[in-house]
Amino acid sequence: MAEEKKPVKITETVLRDAHQSLIATRMTTEQMLPIIDKMDKVGYHSVECWGGATFDACLRFLKEDPWDRLRKLRDGFKNTKLQMLFRGQNILGYSPYSDDVVEYFVQKSIANGIDIIRIFDCLNDIRNLETAVKAANKENGHAQVALSYTLGDAYTMDYWKNMARQIEEMGADSICIKDMAGLLVPNEATKLVKALKEGTKLPIQLHTHYTSGVASMTYMKAVEAGCDIIDTAMSPLAMGTSQPATEVMAKAFEGTEFDPGFDQNLLAEIADYFRPLREQWLESGLLSPKVMGVNIKTLLYQVPGGMLSNMVSQLKEMHAEDKYDEVLEEIPRVRKDFGEIPLVTPSSQIVGTQAVLNVVMGERYKTLTKEAKDMLVGKYGRTTVPVNAEIQKKALDSLGMKEPITYRPADDLEPSLAKFEKEMAQYKQQDEDVLSYALFPQVATEFFKYREAQQTGVDVTAANTENKTYPV
């Protein structure tokens, strides 16, 4: 009897997470457009090309309008679904926004060309996902909810299965295992995919990073266990802190029931386009050889690649580079104190910065950052494990609060779209500008001024090219 075909679907990340992970989100729209026609012929499940840190980087460093980028990509991709990464109630920013802003952002993302919105919350707090999922459903977009994968006693197979069930009940169209730090090893991937398949009928997608060196093996085992879709990146921007290579994974499944049926000659032509760009980025120092290798400390300390580079720059600023190993050892302790939370934007920055302060100050929690206090008192949402009560009390006292927040944090936020509209009215050239301003007021205002100067022919300073890494 002939083997039943179950071709694995592939999401291409070269236009978003691959360059976010390797070159701090610095690929320009101009560099993307010439290869779109060929990419559109591959037969990808989707191309991830927007969201995450691309929005901030477009405005801040590339002096580009992210909405304009999305429209140009939509025009070019005639046959392929476009996908974005969305930080739940935080949208593409670092703190919660009111529901009206979340709903309007989802509406405008879909209207400008996004088909699939991958929505995650750094604490896996279901309440922080609901508004975005409902908004995507309303606009007839595909709402994919991503589970921020992490390790710890609380994160059992039953925990993940229960999460999957709740996500399905919420109205999501698919589930993604978001392994931002490359912690998912092959054997655990088999167990996890099987558990999720038992808990839900929704398609399962897997996103991981090559940081710890096991990603392609993890993909192989996950697909064999029933995973429907995997995220890969074209080889010049694959591996290291990015994803496994598209061509390699397609070849690995060739001739099996999971064969995606990709044309290797076409993939080679696409890789040939990106290769000279990679060389340019290496020569300029934008692509550091440091992010291209395997970092086994990822598995030891559960630290995503982007978080490591942020930590190094913080220590450098404090002239405390010699404290690197101490901080690495402190991170898991802070994470435990903060409720064993997954480490992904913004929780990764919050935990990382607090660990740096704990070590450099020579006394643990002598100083708590504003964001750390907010995390400890529930302003980001509910943690899976209770936070350290003693440190929480310190945070509550300093904020003048008696009790931590137990409700959905966004319930405290008044509708704010009209306020943002009023504040930025003088710069408005399109409806979407209010959303750019809502997320990054200062950065967007600078961009609006730059845009106006360009349109009126005034000489303006070139975009800031300071190399800053943005985690997921």
Short mmCIF file of C-alpha atoms in Angstrom, two decimals:
data_model
loop_
_atom_site.label_atom_id
_atom_site.label_comp_id
_atom_site.label_asym_id
_atom_site.label_seq_id
_atom_site.Cartn_x
_atom_site.Cartn_y
_atom_site.Cartn_z
CA MET A 1 0.00 0.00 0.00
CA ALA A 2 1.31 3.45 -0.97
CA GLU A 3 2.57 5.64 1.86
CA GLU A 4 0.16 8.44 2.79
CA LYS A 5 1.60 11.84 1.91
CA LYS A 6 1.79 14.34 4.80
CA PRO A 7 3.94 17.15 3.36
CA VAL A 8 5.32 19.43 6.04
CA LYS A 9 4.43 23.09 5.50
CA ILE A 10 7.19 25.67 5.77
CA THR A 11 7.12 29.30 6.95
CA GLU A 12 10.07 31.33 5.64
CA THR A 13 11.59 33.76 8.18
CA VAL A 14 14.37 35.41 6.14
CA LEU A 15 12.43 38.69 5.89
CA ARG A 16 11.76 38.97 9.66
CA ASP A 17 13.13 36.75 12.39
CA ALA A 18 16.27 35.62 10.55
CA HIS A 19 17.63 39.14 10.11
CA GLN A 20 16.21 40.23 13.47
CA SER A 21 18.19 37.44 15.14
CA LEU A 22 21.44 37.93 13.20
CA ILE A 23 21.75 41.57 12.15
CA ALA A 24 19.51 43.39 14.64
CA THR A 25 16.62 43.77 12.15
CA ARG A 26 18.59 45.91 9.69
CA MET A 27 17.49 44.47 6.31
CA THR A 28 15.88 47.30 4.35
CA THR A 29 12.74 47.09 2.22
CA GLU A 30 14.91 47.92 -0.80
CA GLN A 31 17.01 44.83 -0.10
CA MET A 32 13.87 42.65 0.14
CA LEU A 33 11.92 43.68 -2.95
CA PRO A 34 14.11 42.29 -5.79
CA ILE A 35 13.81 38.66 -4.58
CA ILE A 36 10.09 38.59 -3.77
CA ASP A 37 9.04 37.31 -7.19
CA LYS A 38 11.21 34.20 -6.84
CA MET A 39 10.23 33.64 -3.19
CA ASP A 40 6.58 33.79 -4.24
CA LYS A 41 7.10 30.74 -6.49
CA VAL A 42 8.49 28.41 -3.76
CA GLY A 43 5.19 27.24 -2.33
CA TYR A 44 5.73 28.39 1.25
CA HIS A 45 2.90 28.03 3.77
CA SER A 46 3.66 31.66 4.62
CA VAL A 47 6.44 34.24 4.67
CA GLU A 48 7.02 35.90 8.03
CA CYS A 49 7.94 39.44 7.09
CA TRP A 50 6.55 41.93 9.66
CA GLY A 51 6.01 42.51 13.36
CA GLY A 52 8.44 41.61 16.13
CA ALA A 53 11.19 44.24 16.20
CA THR A 54 10.86 45.18 12.49
CA PHE A 55 8.40 47.99 13.26
CA ASP A 56 10.65 49.73 15.78
CA ALA A 57 13.80 49.18 13.67
CA CYS A 58 12.13 50.57 10.51
CA LEU A 59 11.25 53.83 12.24
CA ARG A 60 14.27 54.15 14.54
CA PHE A 61 17.22 53.03 12.44
CA LEU A 62 16.20 52.61 8.80
CA LYS A 63 14.03 55.75 8.57
CA GLU A 64 11.36 53.73 6.78
CA ASP A 65 7.60 53.59 7.21
CA PRO A 66 6.80 50.02 8.36
CA TRP A 67 3.28 50.30 6.89
CA ASP A 68 4.74 51.22 3.51
CA ARG A 69 7.02 48.15 3.73
CA LEU A 70 4.03 45.91 4.39
CA ARG A 71 2.09 47.31 1.43
CA LYS A 72 5.06 46.81 -0.91
CA LEU A 73 5.53 43.21 0.28
CA ARG A 74 1.80 42.57 -0.18
CA ASP A 75 2.00 43.88 -3.76
CA GLY A 76 4.91 41.57 -4.51
CA PHE A 77 3.66 38.35 -2.94
CA LYS A 78 0.76 37.38 -5.20
CA ASN A 79 0.46 33.71 -4.12
CA THR A 80 1.94 33.56 -0.62
CA LYS A 81 0.39 34.34 2.76
CA LEU A 82 2.13 37.03 4.79
CA GLN A 83 2.66 36.53 8.51
CA MET A 84 3.58 38.78 11.42
CA LEU A 85 4.59 38.42 15.09
CA PHE A 86 2.37 40.24 17.61
CA ARG A 87 3.11 40.59 21.35
CA GLY A 88 -0.46 40.16 22.58
CA GLN A 89 -1.66 43.15 24.60
CA ASN A 90 1.81 44.71 24.12
CA ILE A 91 1.25 44.78 20.30
CA LEU A 92 4.81 45.44 19.02
CA GLY A 93 5.85 47.48 22.04
CA TYR A 94 7.08 46.65 25.54
CA SER A 95 4.06 47.31 27.79
CA PRO A 96 0.28 46.76 27.62
CA TYR A 97 -1.96 48.95 25.44
CA SER A 98 -5.67 49.64 25.76
CA ASP A 99 -8.05 47.33 23.89
CA ASP A 100 -9.06 49.97 21.31
CA VAL A 101 -5.41 50.37 20.22
CA VAL A 102 -4.92 46.58 20.01
CA GLU A 103 -8.09 46.18 17.93
CA TYR A 104 -7.20 49.03 15.57
CA PHE A 105 -3.66 47.70 15.09
CA VAL A 106 -4.97 44.23 14.16
CA GLN A 107 -7.52 45.79 11.80
CA LYS A 108 -4.90 47.91 10.01
CA SER A 109 -2.35 45.05 9.85
CA ILE A 110 -4.86 42.84 8.04
CA ALA A 111 -6.12 45.70 5.84
CA ASN A 112 -2.54 46.40 4.71
CA GLY A 113 -1.80 42.79 3.79
CA ILE A 114 -1.18 40.48 6.76
CA ASP A 115 -2.91 37.08 6.53
CA ILE A 116 -1.61 35.29 9.64
CA ILE A 117 -1.03 36.99 13.01
CA ARG A 118 1.10 35.00 15.44
CA ILE A 119 0.10 36.27 18.88
CA PHE A 120 2.07 35.52 22.05
CA ASP A 121 2.33 36.69 25.65
CA CYS A 122 5.61 36.64 27.56
CA LEU A 123 3.89 35.04 30.58
CA ASN A 124 1.54 32.72 28.64
CA ASP A 125 -1.29 34.62 30.34
CA ILE A 126 -4.32 33.74 28.20
CA ARG A 127 -6.08 36.96 29.27
CA ASN A 128 -3.41 39.01 27.46
CA LEU A 129 -4.16 37.24 24.16
CA GLU A 130 -7.94 37.42 23.97
CA THR A 131 -8.39 40.95 22.55
CA ALA A 132 -5.96 40.35 19.68
CA VAL A 133 -7.44 36.93 18.84
CA LYS A 134 -11.00 38.31 18.77
CA ALA A 135 -9.88 41.25 16.63
CA ALA A 136 -8.17 38.92 14.12
CA ASN A 137 -11.32 36.74 13.99
CA LYS A 138 -13.45 39.83 13.35
CA GLU A 139 -11.23 40.89 10.43
CA ASN A 140 -11.22 37.34 8.99
CA GLY A 141 -7.48 37.03 9.61
CA HIS A 142 -5.81 33.80 10.77
CA ALA A 143 -5.17 34.04 14.54
CA GLN A 144 -2.28 31.81 15.56
CA VAL A 145 -1.53 31.72 19.29
CA ALA A 146 2.06 31.01 20.25
CA LEU A 147 3.01 29.25 23.48
CA SER A 148 6.21 30.77 24.88
CA TYR A 149 8.14 27.55 25.51
CA THR A 150 10.24 27.29 28.63
CA LEU A 151 11.50 24.76 31.17
CA GLY A 152 10.68 24.33 34.86
CA ASP A 153 8.74 22.14 37.27
CA ALA A 154 5.44 23.86 36.45
CA TYR A 155 5.73 23.31 32.69
CA THR A 156 4.51 19.74 32.45
CA MET A 157 2.88 18.10 29.42
CA ASP A 158 -0.46 18.61 31.19
CA TYR A 159 0.29 22.34 31.45
CA TRP A 160 0.90 22.61 27.69
CA LYS A 161 -2.09 20.40 26.85
CA ASN A 162 -4.35 22.55 29.04
CA MET A 163 -3.00 25.71 27.37
CA ALA A 164 -3.75 24.24 23.93
CA ARG A 165 -7.32 23.46 24.97
CA GLN A 166 -7.87 27.01 26.24
CA ILE A 167 -6.40 28.47 23.04
CA GLU A 168 -8.75 26.43 20.90
CA GLU A 169 -11.73 27.52 23.03
CA MET A 170 -10.63 31.14 22.65
CA GLY A 171 -11.12 30.94 18.88
CA ALA A 172 -7.54 30.61 17.61
CA ASP A 173 -7.01 29.02 14.17
CA SER A 174 -3.68 27.33 14.96
CA ILE A 175 -1.05 26.92 17.68
CA CYS A 176 2.66 27.65 17.54
CA ILE A 177 5.28 26.30 19.93
CA LYS A 178 7.49 29.38 20.23
CA ASP A 179 10.90 28.14 21.34
CA MET A 180 12.66 31.51 21.34
CA ALA A 181 15.76 30.31 23.21
CA GLY A 182 16.33 26.98 21.41
CA LEU A 183 15.54 24.96 24.56
CA LEU A 184 13.39 22.27 22.94
CA VAL A 185 15.47 19.12 22.44
CA PRO A 186 14.43 16.38 19.96
CA ASN A 187 13.02 13.84 22.43
CA GLU A 188 10.97 16.49 24.26
CA ALA A 189 9.67 17.79 20.92
CA THR A 190 8.20 14.34 20.19
CA LYS A 191 6.44 14.30 23.58
CA LEU A 192 5.24 17.90 23.33
CA VAL A 193 3.79 17.64 19.82
CA LYS A 194 2.00 14.40 20.72
CA ALA A 195 0.59 16.00 23.90
CA LEU A 196 -0.67 19.06 21.99
CA LYS A 197 -2.22 16.83 19.33
CA GLU A 198 -4.10 15.06 22.13
CA GLY A 199 -5.23 18.36 23.62
CA THR A 200 -6.41 20.10 20.44
CA LYS A 201 -7.51 19.58 16.84
CA LEU A 202 -5.76 22.77 15.72
CA PRO A 203 -2.73 22.67 13.36
CA ILE A 204 0.58 22.79 15.25
CA GLN A 205 3.52 24.93 14.10
CA LEU A 206 7.02 24.90 15.60
CA HIS A 207 9.36 27.89 15.77
CA THR A 208 12.83 27.49 17.21
CA HIS A 209 16.35 28.94 16.99
CA TYR A 210 19.63 27.17 16.22
CA THR A 211 21.37 28.79 19.20
CA SER A 212 21.86 25.55 21.16
CA GLY A 213 22.68 23.47 18.06
CA VAL A 214 19.74 21.00 18.15
CA ALA A 215 17.08 22.80 16.09
CA SER A 216 17.14 20.76 12.86
CA MET A 217 17.03 17.48 14.82
CA THR A 218 14.17 18.90 16.89
CA TYR A 219 12.28 19.75 13.69
CA MET A 220 12.78 16.25 12.32
CA LYS A 221 11.38 14.59 15.46
CA ALA A 222 8.53 17.12 15.76
CA VAL A 223 7.38 16.54 12.16
CA GLU A 224 7.56 12.76 12.64
CA ALA A 225 5.36 13.23 15.74
CA GLY A 226 2.71 15.14 13.77
CA CYS A 227 3.88 18.80 13.69
CA ASP A 228 2.21 20.43 10.66
CA ILE A 229 4.39 23.50 9.99
CA ILE A 230 8.00 24.52 10.73
CA ASP A 231 9.83 27.86 10.52
CA THR A 232 13.06 27.98 8.49
CA ALA A 233 15.36 30.64 7.00
CA MET A 234 17.23 30.74 3.68
CA SER A 235 20.76 29.42 4.29
CA PRO A 236 22.74 32.73 4.09
CA LEU A 237 20.70 33.93 7.09
CA ALA A 238 20.16 30.59 8.83
CA MET A 239 21.79 28.82 11.79
CA GLY A 240 23.39 30.53 14.79
CA THR A 241 20.74 32.54 16.61
CA SER A 242 18.45 32.22 13.56
CA GLN A 243 16.44 29.20 12.31
CA PRO A 244 17.53 26.00 10.51
CA ALA A 245 18.13 26.42 6.76
CA THR A 246 15.12 26.14 4.44
CA GLU A 247 17.00 24.22 1.73
CA VAL A 248 18.48 21.76 4.23
CA MET A 249 15.14 20.96 5.90
CA ALA A 250 13.39 20.61 2.52
CA LYS A 251 16.17 18.23 1.38
CA ALA A 252 16.03 16.26 4.65
CA PHE A 253 12.34 15.47 4.06
CA GLU A 254 12.76 14.81 0.32
CA GLY A 255 11.49 11.38 -0.70
CA THR A 256 9.61 10.87 2.58
CA GLU A 257 5.89 11.26 3.24
CA PHE A 258 6.75 14.72 4.68
CA ASP A 259 8.41 16.00 1.45
CA PRO A 260 7.34 19.67 1.00
CA GLY A 261 8.04 19.37 -2.73
CA PHE A 262 10.28 22.44 -3.01
CA ASP A 263 12.45 23.08 -6.08
CA GLN A 264 16.06 23.04 -4.84
CA ASN A 265 17.24 24.98 -7.94
CA LEU A 266 14.82 27.79 -7.16
CA LEU A 267 15.90 27.80 -3.50
CA ALA A 268 19.55 27.97 -4.66
CA GLU A 269 18.77 31.06 -6.77
CA ILE A 270 17.12 32.73 -3.75
CA ALA A 271 20.13 31.85 -1.55
CA ASP A 272 22.45 33.31 -4.24
CA TYR A 273 20.58 36.61 -3.91
CA PHE A 274 21.07 36.83 -0.13
CA ARG A 275 24.70 35.62 -0.09
CA PRO A 276 26.33 38.91 -1.21
CA LEU A 277 24.17 40.79 1.32
CA ARG A 278 25.45 38.47 4.04
CA GLU A 279 29.05 39.26 2.96
CA GLN A 280 28.32 42.98 3.15
CA TRP A 281 26.90 42.61 6.65
CA LEU A 282 29.91 40.56 7.75
CA GLU A 283 32.35 43.16 6.36
CA SER A 284 30.50 46.04 8.00
CA GLY A 285 30.42 44.23 11.36
CA LEU A 286 26.61 44.18 11.41
CA LEU A 287 26.71 40.38 11.27
CA SER A 288 28.98 39.18 14.05
CA PRO A 289 30.58 35.71 13.75
CA LYS A 290 29.74 35.38 17.48
CA VAL A 291 26.05 34.83 16.72
CA MET A 292 26.76 32.18 14.09
CA GLY A 293 28.07 29.41 16.34
CA VAL A 294 26.48 27.11 18.89
CA ASN A 295 26.11 28.46 22.42
CA ILE A 296 25.51 25.57 24.80
CA LYS A 297 25.02 28.04 27.68
CA THR A 298 21.55 28.55 26.18
CA LEU A 299 20.55 25.14 27.50
CA LEU A 300 22.28 25.70 30.83
CA TYR A 301 20.85 29.16 31.57
CA GLN A 302 17.78 29.38 29.25
CA VAL A 303 18.99 32.70 27.87
CA PRO A 304 17.83 33.65 24.33
CA GLY A 305 20.55 34.93 21.98
CA GLY A 306 19.24 38.52 21.82
CA MET A 307 19.14 38.67 25.59
CA LEU A 308 22.82 37.65 25.79
CA SER A 309 23.91 40.47 23.47
CA ASN A 310 21.85 43.04 25.42
CA MET A 311 23.42 41.81 28.64
CA VAL A 312 26.95 42.16 27.21
CA SER A 313 26.26 45.77 26.16
CA GLN A 314 24.81 46.62 29.59
CA LEU A 315 27.90 45.23 31.33
CA LYS A 316 30.15 47.14 28.93
CA GLU A 317 28.35 50.41 29.75
CA MET A 318 28.88 49.71 33.46
CA HIS A 319 32.55 48.74 32.93
CA ALA A 320 31.73 45.37 34.47
CA GLU A 321 32.45 42.92 31.62
CA ASP A 322 34.32 40.70 34.09
CA LYS A 323 30.95 39.97 35.78
CA TYR A 324 29.56 38.15 32.69
CA ASP A 325 29.66 34.63 34.16
CA GLU A 326 28.23 35.80 37.49
CA VAL A 327 25.30 37.44 35.69
CA LEU A 328 24.69 34.29 33.63
CA GLU A 329 24.42 32.31 36.88
CA GLU A 330 22.17 34.98 38.44
CA ILE A 331 19.62 34.97 35.58
CA PRO A 332 17.99 31.59 36.48
CA ARG A 333 17.75 32.71 40.13
CA VAL A 334 15.99 35.97 39.20
CA ARG A 335 13.74 34.07 36.80
CA LYS A 336 12.72 31.75 39.66
CA ASP A 337 12.05 34.71 41.99
CA PHE A 338 9.85 36.24 39.26
CA GLY A 339 7.63 33.15 38.99
CA GLU A 340 9.71 30.92 36.69
CA ILE A 341 8.61 33.02 33.70
CA PRO A 342 9.49 32.32 30.05
CA LEU A 343 12.27 34.59 28.81
CA VAL A 344 11.03 36.50 25.76
CA THR A 345 10.39 40.20 25.10
CA PRO A 346 9.76 41.99 27.41
CA SER A 347 10.29 39.50 30.29
CA SER A 348 13.79 38.62 29.03
CA GLN A 349 14.94 42.25 29.22
CA ILE A 350 13.34 42.70 32.66
CA VAL A 351 14.99 39.61 34.15
CA GLY A 352 18.32 40.26 32.38
CA THR A 353 18.58 43.88 33.56
CA GLN A 354 17.66 42.91 37.13
CA ALA A 355 20.30 40.14 37.13
CA VAL A 356 22.92 42.65 35.95
CA LEU A 357 21.95 45.09 38.75
CA ASN A 358 21.95 42.34 41.39
CA VAL A 359 25.53 41.38 40.50
CA VAL A 360 27.00 44.84 39.82
CA MET A 361 25.44 46.38 42.99
CA GLY A 362 26.89 43.55 45.06
CA GLU A 363 23.53 43.01 46.79
CA ARG A 364 20.53 41.19 45.39
CA TYR A 365 17.49 43.44 44.79
CA LYS A 366 19.16 46.47 46.38
CA THR A 367 17.61 48.30 43.43
CA LEU A 368 14.52 47.13 41.56
CA THR A 369 13.87 48.54 38.08
CA LYS A 370 10.44 50.03 37.39
CA GLU A 371 9.69 47.14 35.01
CA ALA A 372 10.79 44.56 37.60
CA LYS A 373 8.42 46.10 40.17
CA ASP A 374 5.59 46.05 37.64
CA MET A 375 6.27 42.39 36.83
CA LEU A 376 6.34 41.44 40.53
CA VAL A 377 3.04 43.17 41.33
CA GLY A 378 1.13 41.70 38.36
CA LYS A 379 1.11 44.63 35.93
CA TYR A 380 2.28 42.38 33.08
CA GLY A 381 -0.11 39.55 33.96
CA ARG A 382 -0.27 36.30 35.89
CA THR A 383 2.82 34.13 36.33
CA THR A 384 2.57 30.33 36.18
CA VAL A 385 4.32 29.98 39.56
CA PRO A 386 3.86 32.52 42.41
CA VAL A 387 6.63 35.14 42.63
CA ASN A 388 8.97 35.41 45.63
CA ALA A 389 6.73 36.93 48.34
CA GLU A 390 9.55 38.83 50.09
CA ILE A 391 10.69 40.60 46.90
CA GLN A 392 7.09 41.18 45.86
CA LYS A 393 6.45 42.99 49.18
CA LYS A 394 9.44 45.23 48.51
CA ALA A 395 7.97 46.09 45.07
CA LEU A 396 4.47 46.69 46.50
CA ASP A 397 5.82 48.99 49.23
CA SER A 398 7.87 51.05 46.80
CA LEU A 399 4.83 51.48 44.53
CA GLY A 400 2.54 52.33 47.48
CA MET A 401 0.35 49.28 46.82
CA LYS A 402 -1.16 46.95 49.41
CA GLU A 403 -2.04 44.00 47.17
CA PRO A 404 -0.78 42.71 43.81
CA ILE A 405 -3.03 42.95 40.73
CA THR A 406 -4.96 39.74 40.06
CA TYR A 407 -7.17 40.92 37.19
CA ARG A 408 -6.17 41.44 33.53
CA PRO A 409 -3.73 44.41 33.56
CA ALA A 410 -5.32 46.04 30.48
CA ASP A 411 -8.58 46.41 32.42
CA ASP A 412 -6.93 49.40 34.11
CA LEU A 413 -6.32 51.14 30.78
CA GLU A 414 -8.81 53.70 29.46
CA PRO A 415 -9.42 53.78 25.68
CA SER A 416 -6.53 55.85 24.34
CA LEU A 417 -6.77 55.95 20.54
CA ALA A 418 -8.50 59.37 20.50
CA LYS A 419 -5.82 60.80 22.81
CA PHE A 420 -3.02 59.58 20.50
CA GLU A 421 -4.89 60.96 17.46
CA LYS A 422 -5.04 64.39 19.09
CA GLU A 423 -1.38 64.38 20.18
CA MET A 424 0.03 63.58 16.74
CA ALA A 425 -2.56 65.30 14.50
CA GLN A 426 -0.01 67.71 12.98
CA TYR A 427 2.07 64.84 11.57
CA LYS A 428 -0.72 62.61 10.28
CA GLN A 429 -0.48 61.64 6.60
CA GLN A 430 -2.25 58.26 6.79
CA ASP A 431 -4.54 56.54 9.33
CA GLU A 432 -1.74 54.14 10.30
CA ASP A 433 0.49 56.97 11.56
CA VAL A 434 -1.49 57.14 14.80
CA LEU A 435 -0.54 53.52 15.53
CA SER A 436 3.16 54.18 14.86
CA TYR A 437 2.90 57.06 17.31
CA ALA A 438 0.92 55.06 19.90
CA LEU A 439 3.63 52.39 20.05
CA PHE A 440 6.74 54.58 19.86
CA PRO A 441 5.79 58.26 20.43
CA GLN A 442 9.29 59.74 20.44
CA VAL A 443 10.73 57.56 17.68
CA ALA A 444 7.66 57.98 15.47
CA THR A 445 7.69 61.78 15.92
CA GLU A 446 11.36 61.89 14.83
CA PHE A 447 10.46 59.74 11.82
CA PHE A 448 7.49 61.98 10.91
CA LYS A 449 9.79 65.02 10.98
CA TYR A 450 12.34 63.18 8.85
CA ARG A 451 9.60 62.16 6.37
CA GLU A 452 8.34 65.73 6.11
CA ALA A 453 11.84 67.04 5.54
CA GLN A 454 12.38 64.47 2.79
CA GLN A 455 9.13 65.45 1.11
CA THR A 456 9.98 69.15 1.22
CA GLY A 457 13.54 68.56 0.04
CA VAL A 458 15.22 69.78 3.24
CA ASP A 459 18.62 68.21 3.95
CA VAL A 460 18.30 65.71 6.80
CA THR A 461 20.77 63.68 8.81
CA ALA A 462 21.21 60.07 7.73
CA ALA A 463 19.50 57.33 9.72
CA ASN A 464 21.10 56.31 12.97
CA THR A 465 22.99 53.05 12.40
CA GLU A 466 23.98 52.31 15.97
CA ASN A 467 24.07 48.51 16.23
CA LYS A 468 21.49 47.47 18.79
CA THR A 469 20.13 43.98 19.11
CA TYR A 470 16.39 43.41 19.50
CA PRO A 471 15.26 40.12 20.98
CA VAL A 472 12.03 38.52 19.94
#
